[in-house]
Amino acid sequence: MAARPGVGKTVVAAQIAVKLAEQGLVPFASLEMSGDELVTRLISERLQISVAHLKDARMTDRDWELLAKGRSKVDGLQIAIDDRSGVGVHDIRAFVRSVAREGKLSGIVVDYMQLMVSKDKVERHNQVSEFSRQLKIMAKEFNVPVVALSQLNRNLESRSDAVPRLSDLRESGAIEQDADVVMLLRREGDQPNELLVVDVAKNRHGQVGEVELAWDGSFSRALDLGEGV
C-alpha cells in the first residue's frame, strides 16, 4: 500500500490491522510513528474520539465517557506494536516470531518499507529490493498476509493529474514485482466531502480498479461512502 506522506496510509493500515486482529495476533512494525501515536489513532478510530483531543490532552466530558464505555474495544485488540526505528528485516522477523510464540498470527503490518535499514553496502534500490523479497518470504514463512507500506516518488507531484502510478513506487521496481496486491492511495476533494481513493493497480488474484472511501481525518478513519462520518 503506497502513497505520498500525509495521505493516510498509516490510518488505513491501522484499520486493516484491527480487522485482521479479529482472527488472530497482528505484529505491527511501526518504524515511522511511535507506539503512543499509533495507539492514539486506534483509540480515535475505535471510539470516535477526536484524534486532536487525544493528542493535545483536550478531552471533553463526552470524550471521557466514550473512553470509559469503550475501553475494552481497545484493550482487547490483538495488535502487538514494535516502534523501534533503524531496524532491518531480520529485526522485524525476530519481532514477528516472538509474537507468534504467543498464539496464532492473522497478519503482519510494516510501516513503512523505505525506513528499514540494511548492513549490506549496496545501492539503496538493491537494499529495498531485498526488503521486498524478504517480506515476501516472511508471508510464506508465517502463512499470513504482510501489509507493507511504501512511499511514492515525488515525481507524481509534478504531473498535471498527480495520480499515482505503479512506476512511482519509490526506490525499487521489485516492490511491484513481489507484491500480490498493490494499492495506491490519493485524496480528492475537500472536507466534509473529501475522498480517499484506493487504486488497486495490481491484483494477482482478482480485479483491479478504484474504490472511493469517505475520508474522516478527525477520527483517523476511512469509511464506505454513505456510512456516517
JSON list of C-alpha atoms in Angstrom, two decimals:
[
{"chain": "A", "resi": 1, "resn": "MET", "atom": "CA", "xyz": [0.00, 0.00, 0.00]},
{"chain": "A", "resi": 2, "resn": "ALA", "atom": "CA", "xyz": [1.69, 3.17, -1.20]},
{"chain": "A", "resi": 3, "resn": "ALA", "atom": "CA", "xyz": [1.07, 6.90, -1.01]},
{"chain": "A", "resi": 4, "resn": "ARG", "atom": "CA", "xyz": [2.79, 10.24, -0.60]},
{"chain": "A", "resi": 5, "resn": "PRO", "atom": "CA", "xyz": [3.28, 11.47, 3.01]},
{"chain": "A", "resi": 6, "resn": "GLY", "atom": "CA", "xyz": [0.15, 12.61, 4.83]},
{"chain": "A", "resi": 7, "resn": "VAL", "atom": "CA", "xyz": [-2.35, 10.89, 2.55]},
{"chain": "A", "resi": 8, "resn": "GLY", "atom": "CA", "xyz": [-3.45, 8.31, 5.13]},
{"chain": "A", "resi": 9, "resn": "LYS", "atom": "CA", "xyz": [-1.64, 5.03, 4.55]},
{"chain": "A", "resi": 10, "resn": "THR", "atom": "CA", "xyz": [-0.94, 4.51, 8.27]},
{"chain": "A", "resi": 11, "resn": "VAL", "atom": "CA", "xyz": [-4.61, 5.20, 9.08]},
{"chain": "A", "resi": 12, "resn": "VAL", "atom": "CA", "xyz": [-5.75, 2.59, 6.56]},
{"chain": "A", "resi": 13, "resn": "ALA", "atom": "CA", "xyz": [-3.08, 0.13, 7.70]},
{"chain": "A", "resi": 14, "resn": "ALA", "atom": "CA", "xyz": [-4.30, 0.50, 11.30]},
{"chain": "A", "resi": 15, "resn": "GLN", "atom": "CA", "xyz": [-7.88, -0.20, 10.20]},
{"chain": "A", "resi": 16, "resn": "ILE", "atom": "CA", "xyz": [-6.71, -3.29, 8.31]},
{"chain": "A", "resi": 17, "resn": "ALA", "atom": "CA", "xyz": [-4.77, -4.41, 11.41]},
{"chain": "A", "resi": 18, "resn": "VAL", "atom": "CA", "xyz": [-7.91, -4.06, 13.53]},
{"chain": "A", "resi": 19, "resn": "LYS", "atom": "CA", "xyz": [-9.88, -6.32, 11.16]},
{"chain": "A", "resi": 20, "resn": "LEU", "atom": "CA", "xyz": [-7.06, -8.86, 10.98]},
{"chain": "A", "resi": 21, "resn": "ALA", "atom": "CA", "xyz": [-6.85, -8.85, 14.79]},
{"chain": "A", "resi": 22, "resn": "GLU", "atom": "CA", "xyz": [-10.38, -10.28, 14.92]},
{"chain": "A", "resi": 23, "resn": "GLN", "atom": "CA", "xyz": [-8.86, -13.54, 13.63]},
{"chain": "A", "resi": 24, "resn": "GLY", "atom": "CA", "xyz": [-5.54, -13.66, 15.48]},
{"chain": "A", "resi": 25, "resn": "LEU", "atom": "CA", "xyz": [-2.45, -11.76, 16.60]},
{"chain": "A", "resi": 26, "resn": "VAL", "atom": "CA", "xyz": [-1.09, -8.95, 14.43]},
{"chain": "A", "resi": 27, "resn": "PRO", "atom": "CA", "xyz": [2.54, -7.80, 14.79]},
{"chain": "A", "resi": 28, "resn": "PHE", "atom": "CA", "xyz": [2.69, -4.13, 13.72]},
{"chain": "A", "resi": 29, "resn": "ALA", "atom": "CA", "xyz": [6.20, -2.83, 12.98]},
{"chain": "A", "resi": 30, "resn": "SER", "atom": "CA", "xyz": [5.78, 0.95, 13.21]},
{"chain": "A", "resi": 31, "resn": "LEU", "atom": "CA", "xyz": [9.08, 2.41, 12.01]},
{"chain": "A", "resi": 32, "resn": "GLU", "atom": "CA", "xyz": [7.73, 5.94, 11.48]},
{"chain": "A", "resi": 33, "resn": "MET", "atom": "CA", "xyz": [5.20, 6.51, 14.24]},
{"chain": "A", "resi": 34, "resn": "SER", "atom": "CA", "xyz": [5.70, 5.94, 17.96]},
{"chain": "A", "resi": 35, "resn": "GLY", "atom": "CA", "xyz": [3.64, 3.33, 19.73]},
{"chain": "A", "resi": 36, "resn": "ASP", "atom": "CA", "xyz": [1.79, 6.08, 21.63]},
{"chain": "A", "resi": 37, "resn": "GLU", "atom": "CA", "xyz": [0.90, 7.86, 18.37]},
{"chain": "A", "resi": 38, "resn": "LEU", "atom": "CA", "xyz": [-0.38, 4.65, 16.81]},
{"chain": "A", "resi": 39, "resn": "VAL", "atom": "CA", "xyz": [-2.43, 3.76, 19.90]},
{"chain": "A", "resi": 40, "resn": "THR", "atom": "CA", "xyz": [-3.90, 7.29, 19.83]},
{"chain": "A", "resi": 41, "resn": "ARG", "atom": "CA", "xyz": [-5.12, 6.67, 16.28]},
{"chain": "A", "resi": 42, "resn": "LEU", "atom": "CA", "xyz": [-6.52, 3.27, 17.20]},
{"chain": "A", "resi": 43, "resn": "ILE", "atom": "CA", "xyz": [-8.43, 4.80, 20.12]},
{"chain": "A", "resi": 44, "resn": "SER", "atom": "CA", "xyz": [-9.74, 7.60, 17.90]},
{"chain": "A", "resi": 45, "resn": "GLU", "atom": "CA", "xyz": [-10.94, 5.20, 15.21]},
{"chain": "A", "resi": 46, "resn": "ARG", "atom": "CA", "xyz": [-12.37, 2.62, 17.60]},
{"chain": "A", "resi": 47, "resn": "LEU", "atom": "CA", "xyz": [-14.18, 5.01, 19.95]},
{"chain": "A", "resi": 48, "resn": "GLN", "atom": "CA", "xyz": [-14.80, 8.06, 17.74]},
{"chain": "A", "resi": 49, "resn": "ILE", "atom": "CA", "xyz": [-12.86, 10.41, 19.96]},
{"chain": "A", "resi": 50, "resn": "SER", "atom": "CA", "xyz": [-11.20, 13.30, 18.12]},
{"chain": "A", "resi": 51, "resn": "VAL", "atom": "CA", "xyz": [-7.55, 12.49, 17.48]},
{"chain": "A", "resi": 52, "resn": "ALA", "atom": "CA", "xyz": [-6.74, 16.16, 18.14]},
{"chain": "A", "resi": 53, "resn": "HIS", "atom": "CA", "xyz": [-8.36, 15.94, 21.59]},
{"chain": "A", "resi": 54, "resn": "LEU", "atom": "CA", "xyz": [-6.31, 12.85, 22.39]},
{"chain": "A", "resi": 55, "resn": "LYS", "atom": "CA", "xyz": [-3.02, 14.29, 21.13]},
{"chain": "A", "resi": 56, "resn": "ASP", "atom": "CA", "xyz": [-3.42, 17.69, 22.81]},
{"chain": "A", "resi": 57, "resn": "ALA", "atom": "CA", "xyz": [-4.93, 16.41, 26.08]},
{"chain": "A", "resi": 58, "resn": "ARG", "atom": "CA", "xyz": [-8.14, 18.37, 25.45]},
{"chain": "A", "resi": 59, "resn": "MET", "atom": "CA", "xyz": [-10.53, 15.57, 26.32]},
{"chain": "A", "resi": 60, "resn": "THR", "atom": "CA", "xyz": [-14.12, 16.68, 26.89]},
{"chain": "A", "resi": 61, "resn": "ASP", "atom": "CA", "xyz": [-16.55, 15.11, 29.35]},
{"chain": "A", "resi": 62, "resn": "ARG", "atom": "CA", "xyz": [-18.12, 13.34, 26.36]},
{"chain": "A", "resi": 63, "resn": "ASP", "atom": "CA", "xyz": [-14.70, 12.02, 25.30]},
{"chain": "A", "resi": 64, "resn": "TRP", "atom": "CA", "xyz": [-14.03, 10.60, 28.77]},
{"chain": "A", "resi": 65, "resn": "GLU", "atom": "CA", "xyz": [-17.43, 8.98, 28.74]},
{"chain": "A", "resi": 66, "resn": "LEU", "atom": "CA", "xyz": [-16.75, 7.34, 25.38]},
{"chain": "A", "resi": 67, "resn": "LEU", "atom": "CA", "xyz": [-13.34, 6.16, 26.62]},
{"chain": "A", "resi": 68, "resn": "ALA", "atom": "CA", "xyz": [-14.79, 4.66, 29.79]},
{"chain": "A", "resi": 69, "resn": "LYS", "atom": "CA", "xyz": [-17.57, 2.84, 27.95]},
{"chain": "A", "resi": 70, "resn": "GLY", "atom": "CA", "xyz": [-15.49, 1.59, 25.05]},
{"chain": "A", "resi": 71, "resn": "ARG", "atom": "CA", "xyz": [-12.10, 0.92, 26.57]},
{"chain": "A", "resi": 72, "resn": "SER", "atom": "CA", "xyz": [-12.49, -2.84, 26.15]},
{"chain": "A", "resi": 73, "resn": "LYS", "atom": "CA", "xyz": [-12.64, -2.30, 22.36]},
{"chain": "A", "resi": 74, "resn": "VAL", "atom": "CA", "xyz": [-9.06, -1.06, 22.51]},
{"chain": "A", "resi": 75, "resn": "ASP", "atom": "CA", "xyz": [-7.68, -3.15, 25.38]},
{"chain": "A", "resi": 76, "resn": "GLY", "atom": "CA", "xyz": [-8.88, -6.30, 23.64]},
{"chain": "A", "resi": 77, "resn": "LEU", "atom": "CA", "xyz": [-7.14, -5.61, 20.33]},
{"chain": "A", "resi": 78, "resn": "GLN", "atom": "CA", "xyz": [-4.69, -8.38, 19.48]},
{"chain": "A", "resi": 79, "resn": "ILE", "atom": "CA", "xyz": [-2.15, -5.97, 17.99]},
{"chain": "A", "resi": 80, "resn": "ALA", "atom": "CA", "xyz": [1.48, -6.03, 19.15]},
{"chain": "A", "resi": 81, "resn": "ILE", "atom": "CA", "xyz": [3.40, -2.84, 18.31]},
{"chain": "A", "resi": 82, "resn": "ASP", "atom": "CA", "xyz": [7.16, -2.57, 17.79]},
{"chain": "A", "resi": 83, "resn": "ASP", "atom": "CA", "xyz": [8.03, 1.10, 17.31]},
{"chain": "A", "resi": 84, "resn": "ARG", "atom": "CA", "xyz": [11.81, 0.82, 17.16]},
{"chain": "A", "resi": 85, "resn": "SER", "atom": "CA", "xyz": [13.46, 2.87, 14.43]},
{"chain": "A", "resi": 86, "resn": "GLY", "atom": "CA", "xyz": [16.55, 1.91, 12.48]},
{"chain": "A", "resi": 87, "resn": "VAL", "atom": "CA", "xyz": [15.63, -1.77, 12.27]},
{"chain": "A", "resi": 88, "resn": "GLY", "atom": "CA", "xyz": [16.17, -4.20, 9.44]},
{"chain": "A", "resi": 89, "resn": "VAL", "atom": "CA", "xyz": [14.16, -7.05, 8.06]},
{"chain": "A", "resi": 90, "resn": "HIS", "atom": "CA", "xyz": [15.84, -9.56, 10.39]},
{"chain": "A", "resi": 91, "resn": "ASP", "atom": "CA", "xyz": [14.81, -7.47, 13.41]},
{"chain": "A", "resi": 92, "resn": "ILE", "atom": "CA", "xyz": [11.23, -7.43, 12.15]},
{"chain": "A", "resi": 93, "resn": "ARG", "atom": "CA", "xyz": [11.28, -11.20, 11.60]},
{"chain": "A", "resi": 94, "resn": "ALA", "atom": "CA", "xyz": [12.52, -11.71, 15.17]},
{"chain": "A", "resi": 95, "resn": "PHE", "atom": "CA", "xyz": [9.70, -9.49, 16.47]},
{"chain": "A", "resi": 96, "resn": "VAL", "atom": "CA", "xyz": [7.13, -11.42, 14.43]},
{"chain": "A", "resi": 97, "resn": "ARG", "atom": "CA", "xyz": [8.47, -14.73, 15.75]},
{"chain": "A", "resi": 98, "resn": "SER", "atom": "CA", "xyz": [8.22, -13.50, 19.33]},
{"chain": "A", "resi": 99, "resn": "VAL", "atom": "CA", "xyz": [4.55, -12.57, 18.77]},
{"chain": "A", "resi": 100, "resn": "ALA", "atom": "CA", "xyz": [3.88, -15.90, 17.03]},
{"chain": "A", "resi": 101, "resn": "ARG", "atom": "CA", "xyz": [5.02, -17.72, 20.16]},
{"chain": "A", "resi": 102, "resn": "GLU", "atom": "CA", "xyz": [2.06, -16.13, 21.97]},
{"chain": "A", "resi": 103, "resn": "GLY", "atom": "CA", "xyz": [-0.57, -17.50, 19.58]},
{"chain": "A", "resi": 104, "resn": "LYS", "atom": "CA", "xyz": [-1.86, -17.74, 16.01]},
{"chain": "A", "resi": 105, "resn": "LEU", "atom": "CA", "xyz": [-0.97, -14.88, 13.69]},
{"chain": "A", "resi": 106, "resn": "SER", "atom": "CA", "xyz": [-3.51, -13.43, 11.27]},
{"chain": "A", "resi": 107, "resn": "GLY", "atom": "CA", "xyz": [-1.37, -10.80, 9.55]},
{"chain": "A", "resi": 108, "resn": "ILE", "atom": "CA", "xyz": [1.73, -8.59, 9.70]},
{"chain": "A", "resi": 109, "resn": "VAL", "atom": "CA", "xyz": [1.97, -4.83, 9.10]},
{"chain": "A", "resi": 110, "resn": "VAL", "atom": "CA", "xyz": [5.20, -2.96, 8.25]},
{"chain": "A", "resi": 111, "resn": "ASP", "atom": "CA", "xyz": [5.05, 0.86, 8.23]},
{"chain": "A", "resi": 112, "resn": "TYR", "atom": "CA", "xyz": [7.00, 1.60, 6.10]},
{"chain": "A", "resi": 113, "resn": "MET", "atom": "CA", "xyz": [9.46, -0.22, 3.88]},
{"chain": "A", "resi": 114, "resn": "GLN", "atom": "CA", "xyz": [11.83, 2.64, 2.98]},
{"chain": "A", "resi": 115, "resn": "LEU", "atom": "CA", "xyz": [12.58, 3.27, 6.68]},
{"chain": "A", "resi": 116, "resn": "MET", "atom": "CA", "xyz": [14.13, -0.17, 7.07]},
{"chain": "A", "resi": 117, "resn": "VAL", "atom": "CA", "xyz": [17.91, -0.31, 7.22]},
{"chain": "A", "resi": 118, "resn": "SER", "atom": "CA", "xyz": [20.46, -2.74, 5.86]},
{"chain": "A", "resi": 119, "resn": "LYS", "atom": "CA", "xyz": [24.03, -3.60, 6.79]},
{"chain": "A", "resi": 120, "resn": "ASP", "atom": "CA", "xyz": [24.75, -4.54, 3.18]},
{"chain": "A", "resi": 121, "resn": "LYS", "atom": "CA", "xyz": [26.94, -1.98, 1.42]},
{"chain": "A", "resi": 122, "resn": "VAL", "atom": "CA", "xyz": [24.97, -1.93, -1.82]},
{"chain": "A", "resi": 123, "resn": "GLU", "atom": "CA", "xyz": [22.98, 0.71, -3.64]},
{"chain": "A", "resi": 124, "resn": "ARG", "atom": "CA", "xyz": [19.76, 1.77, -1.98]},
{"chain": "A", "resi": 125, "resn": "HIS", "atom": "CA", "xyz": [17.45, 0.35, -4.65]},
{"chain": "A", "resi": 126, "resn": "ASN", "atom": "CA", "xyz": [19.12, -3.04, -4.16]},
{"chain": "A", "resi": 127, "resn": "GLN", "atom": "CA", "xyz": [18.54, -2.80, -0.42]},
{"chain": "A", "resi": 128, "resn": "VAL", "atom": "CA", "xyz": [14.84, -2.01, -0.91]},
{"chain": "A", "resi": 129, "resn": "SER", "atom": "CA", "xyz": [14.56, -4.87, -3.40]},
{"chain": "A", "resi": 130, "resn": "GLU", "atom": "CA", "xyz": [15.94, -7.21, -0.73]},
{"chain": "A", "resi": 131, "resn": "PHE", "atom": "CA", "xyz": [13.47, -5.83, 1.85]},
{"chain": "A", "resi": 132, "resn": "SER", "atom": "CA", "xyz": [10.64, -6.57, -0.57]},
{"chain": "A", "resi": 133, "resn": "ARG", "atom": "CA", "xyz": [11.91, -10.11, -1.22]},
{"chain": "A", "resi": 134, "resn": "GLN", "atom": "CA", "xyz": [12.32, -10.84, 2.48]},
{"chain": "A", "resi": 135, "resn": "LEU", "atom": "CA", "xyz": [8.80, -9.61, 3.30]},
{"chain": "A", "resi": 136, "resn": "LYS", "atom": "CA", "xyz": [7.51, -11.94, 0.58]},
{"chain": "A", "resi": 137, "resn": "ILE", "atom": "CA", "xyz": [9.41, -14.81, 2.22]},
{"chain": "A", "resi": 138, "resn": "MET", "atom": "CA", "xyz": [8.00, -13.78, 5.60]},
{"chain": "A", "resi": 139, "resn": "ALA", "atom": "CA", "xyz": [4.45, -14.02, 4.29]},
{"chain": "A", "resi": 140, "resn": "LYS", "atom": "CA", "xyz": [5.15, -17.60, 3.17]},
{"chain": "A", "resi": 141, "resn": "GLU", "atom": "CA", "xyz": [7.01, -18.49, 6.36]},
{"chain": "A", "resi": 142, "resn": "PHE", "atom": "CA", "xyz": [4.17, -17.44, 8.67]},
{"chain": "A", "resi": 143, "resn": "ASN", "atom": "CA", "xyz": [1.38, -18.15, 6.14]},
{"chain": "A", "resi": 144, "resn": "VAL", "atom": "CA", "xyz": [-0.31, -14.77, 6.69]},
{"chain": "A", "resi": 145, "resn": "PRO", "atom": "CA", "xyz": [-0.70, -11.59, 4.63]},
{"chain": "A", "resi": 146, "resn": "VAL", "atom": "CA", "xyz": [2.03, -8.98, 5.04]},
{"chain": "A", "resi": 147, "resn": "VAL", "atom": "CA", "xyz": [0.75, -5.43, 4.59]},
{"chain": "A", "resi": 148, "resn": "ALA", "atom": "CA", "xyz": [3.84, -3.46, 3.60]},
{"chain": "A", "resi": 149, "resn": "LEU", "atom": "CA", "xyz": [3.54, 0.31, 3.35]},
{"chain": "A", "resi": 150, "resn": "SER", "atom": "CA", "xyz": [5.66, 2.23, 0.88]},
{"chain": "A", "resi": 151, "resn": "GLN", "atom": "CA", "xyz": [6.42, 5.80, -0.09]},
{"chain": "A", "resi": 152, "resn": "LEU", "atom": "CA", "xyz": [5.83, 7.08, -3.61]},
{"chain": "A", "resi": 153, "resn": "ASN", "atom": "CA", "xyz": [8.27, 9.22, -5.57]},
{"chain": "A", "resi": 154, "resn": "ARG", "atom": "CA", "xyz": [7.84, 12.98, -5.71]},
{"chain": "A", "resi": 155, "resn": "ASN", "atom": "CA", "xyz": [7.66, 12.76, -9.48]},
{"chain": "A", "resi": 156, "resn": "LEU", "atom": "CA", "xyz": [3.88, 12.37, -9.41]},
{"chain": "A", "resi": 157, "resn": "GLU", "atom": "CA", "xyz": [3.50, 15.84, -7.83]},
{"chain": "A", "resi": 158, "resn": "SER", "atom": "CA", "xyz": [4.97, 17.42, -10.97]},
{"chain": "A", "resi": 159, "resn": "ARG", "atom": "CA", "xyz": [2.35, 15.80, -13.21]},
{"chain": "A", "resi": 160, "resn": "SER", "atom": "CA", "xyz": [-0.82, 17.69, -14.01]},
{"chain": "A", "resi": 161, "resn": "ASP", "atom": "CA", "xyz": [-3.14, 14.98, -12.65]},
{"chain": "A", "resi": 162, "resn": "ALA", "atom": "CA", "xyz": [-0.93, 13.93, -9.68]},
{"chain": "A", "resi": 163, "resn": "VAL", "atom": "CA", "xyz": [-2.47, 10.46, -9.88]},
{"chain": "A", "resi": 164, "resn": "PRO", "atom": "CA", "xyz": [-0.08, 7.75, -8.57]},
{"chain": "A", "resi": 165, "resn": "ARG", "atom": "CA", "xyz": [1.12, 5.01, -10.90]},
{"chain": "A", "resi": 166, "resn": "LEU", "atom": "CA", "xyz": [2.95, 1.75, -10.29]},
{"chain": "A", "resi": 167, "resn": "SER", "atom": "CA", "xyz": [6.09, 3.35, -11.71]},
{"chain": "A", "resi": 168, "resn": "ASP", "atom": "CA", "xyz": [6.01, 5.85, -8.81]},
{"chain": "A", "resi": 169, "resn": "LEU", "atom": "CA", "xyz": [6.87, 3.20, -6.21]},
{"chain": "A", "resi": 170, "resn": "ARG", "atom": "CA", "xyz": [9.94, 4.62, -4.51]},
{"chain": "A", "resi": 171, "resn": "GLU", "atom": "CA", "xyz": [13.45, 3.20, -4.87]},
{"chain": "A", "resi": 172, "resn": "SER", "atom": "CA", "xyz": [12.64, -0.21, -6.31]},
{"chain": "A", "resi": 173, "resn": "GLY", "atom": "CA", "xyz": [10.62, -1.90, -9.03]},
{"chain": "A", "resi": 174, "resn": "ALA", "atom": "CA", "xyz": [10.90, -5.13, -7.02]},
{"chain": "A", "resi": 175, "resn": "ILE", "atom": "CA", "xyz": [8.03, -3.97, -4.80]},
{"chain": "A", "resi": 176, "resn": "GLU", "atom": "CA", "xyz": [5.63, -4.10, -7.74]},
{"chain": "A", "resi": 177, "resn": "GLN", "atom": "CA", "xyz": [7.07, -7.43, -8.85]},
{"chain": "A", "resi": 178, "resn": "ASP", "atom": "CA", "xyz": [6.91, -9.14, -5.44]},
{"chain": "A", "resi": 179, "resn": "ALA", "atom": "CA", "xyz": [3.54, -7.85, -4.21]},
{"chain": "A", "resi": 180, "resn": "ASP", "atom": "CA", "xyz": [0.39, -9.85, -4.86]},
{"chain": "A", "resi": 181, "resn": "VAL", "atom": "CA", "xyz": [-1.67, -6.67, -4.50]},
{"chain": "A", "resi": 182, "resn": "VAL", "atom": "CA", "xyz": [-0.58, -3.05, -4.90]},
{"chain": "A", "resi": 183, "resn": "MET", "atom": "CA", "xyz": [-2.89, -0.29, -3.63]},
{"chain": "A", "resi": 184, "resn": "LEU", "atom": "CA", "xyz": [-2.08, 3.32, -4.48]},
{"chain": "A", "resi": 185, "resn": "LEU", "atom": "CA", "xyz": [-3.79, 5.91, -2.26]},
{"chain": "A", "resi": 186, "resn": "ARG", "atom": "CA", "xyz": [-4.68, 9.51, -3.03]},
{"chain": "A", "resi": 187, "resn": "ARG", "atom": "CA", "xyz": [-7.06, 12.09, -1.61]},
{"chain": "A", "resi": 188, "resn": "GLU", "atom": "CA", "xyz": [-9.51, 14.15, -3.64]},
{"chain": "A", "resi": 189, "resn": "GLY", "atom": "CA", "xyz": [-11.90, 16.96, -2.76]},
{"chain": "A", "resi": 190, "resn": "ASP", "atom": "CA", "xyz": [-12.26, 18.92, 0.46]},
{"chain": "A", "resi": 191, "resn": "GLN", "atom": "CA", "xyz": [-13.82, 18.29, 3.84]},
{"chain": "A", "resi": 192, "resn": "PRO", "atom": "CA", "xyz": [-16.52, 17.48, 4.70]},
{"chain": "A", "resi": 193, "resn": "ASN", "atom": "CA", "xyz": [-16.69, 15.61, 1.38]},
{"chain": "A", "resi": 194, "resn": "GLU", "atom": "CA", "xyz": [-13.05, 14.62, 0.97]},
{"chain": "A", "resi": 195, "resn": "LEU", "atom": "CA", "xyz": [-12.46, 11.21, -0.59]},
{"chain": "A", "resi": 196, "resn": "LEU", "atom": "CA", "xyz": [-9.71, 8.66, -0.13]},
{"chain": "A", "resi": 197, "resn": "VAL", "atom": "CA", "xyz": [-9.28, 6.92, -3.47]},
{"chain": "A", "resi": 198, "resn": "VAL", "atom": "CA", "xyz": [-7.81, 3.42, -3.28]},
{"chain": "A", "resi": 199, "resn": "ASP", "atom": "CA", "xyz": [-6.46, 2.42, -6.69]},
{"chain": "A", "resi": 200, "resn": "VAL", "atom": "CA", "xyz": [-5.94, -1.36, -6.77]},
{"chain": "A", "resi": 201, "resn": "ALA", "atom": "CA", "xyz": [-3.31, -1.08, -9.50]},
{"chain": "A", "resi": 202, "resn": "LYS", "atom": "CA", "xyz": [-2.21, -4.71, -9.31]},
{"chain": "A", "resi": 203, "resn": "ASN", "atom": "CA", "xyz": [-4.08, -7.76, -8.09]},
{"chain": "A", "resi": 204, "resn": "ARG", "atom": "CA", "xyz": [-2.55, -11.14, -8.82]},
{"chain": "A", "resi": 205, "resn": "HIS", "atom": "CA", "xyz": [-5.68, -13.00, -7.73]},
{"chain": "A", "resi": 206, "resn": "GLY", "atom": "CA", "xyz": [-8.54, -10.68, -8.65]},
{"chain": "A", "resi": 207, "resn": "GLN", "atom": "CA", "xyz": [-9.76, -7.48, -10.22]},
{"chain": "A", "resi": 208, "resn": "VAL", "atom": "CA", "xyz": [-8.07, -4.11, -10.43]},
{"chain": "A", "resi": 209, "resn": "GLY", "atom": "CA", "xyz": [-9.76, -0.73, -10.28]},
{"chain": "A", "resi": 210, "resn": "GLU", "atom": "CA", "xyz": [-10.54, 2.16, -7.97]},
{"chain": "A", "resi": 211, "resn": "VAL", "atom": "CA", "xyz": [-12.59, 2.29, -4.78]},
{"chain": "A", "resi": 212, "resn": "GLU", "atom": "CA", "xyz": [-13.70, 5.60, -3.26]},
{"chain": "A", "resi": 213, "resn": "LEU", "atom": "CA", "xyz": [-13.92, 5.93, 0.51]},
{"chain": "A", "resi": 214, "resn": "ALA", "atom": "CA", "xyz": [-15.07, 8.82, 2.67]},
{"chain": "A", "resi": 215, "resn": "TRP", "atom": "CA", "xyz": [-12.11, 10.38, 4.49]},
{"chain": "A", "resi": 216, "resn": "ASP", "atom": "CA", "xyz": [-12.70, 11.23, 8.15]},
{"chain": "A", "resi": 217, "resn": "GLY", "atom": "CA", "xyz": [-9.38, 12.52, 9.45]},
{"chain": "A", "resi": 218, "resn": "SER", "atom": "CA", "xyz": [-10.80, 13.78, 12.73]},
{"chain": "A", "resi": 219, "resn": "PHE", "atom": "CA", "xyz": [-11.36, 10.17, 13.81]},
{"chain": "A", "resi": 220, "resn": "SER", "atom": "CA", "xyz": [-8.40, 8.65, 11.89]},
{"chain": "A", "resi": 221, "resn": "ARG", "atom": "CA", "xyz": [-10.51, 6.53, 9.59]},
{"chain": "A", "resi": 222, "resn": "ALA", "atom": "CA", "xyz": [-11.76, 5.93, 6.08]},
{"chain": "A", "resi": 223, "resn": "LEU", "atom": "CA", "xyz": [-15.36, 4.80, 5.59]},
{"chain": "A", "resi": 224, "resn": "ASP", "atom": "CA", "xyz": [-17.54, 3.32, 2.91]},
{"chain": "A", "resi": 225, "resn": "LEU", "atom": "CA", "xyz": [-19.40, 6.08, 1.09]},
{"chain": "A", "resi": 226, "resn": "GLY", "atom": "CA", "xyz": [-22.74, 6.66, 2.75]},
{"chain": "A", "resi": 227, "resn": "GLU", "atom": "CA", "xyz": [-21.50, 5.44, 6.12]},
{"chain": "A", "resi": 228, "resn": "GLY", "atom": "CA", "xyz": [-21.87, 8.01, 8.89]},
{"chain": "A", "resi": 229, "resn": "VAL", "atom": "CA", "xyz": [-18.99, 10.49, 9.24]}
]
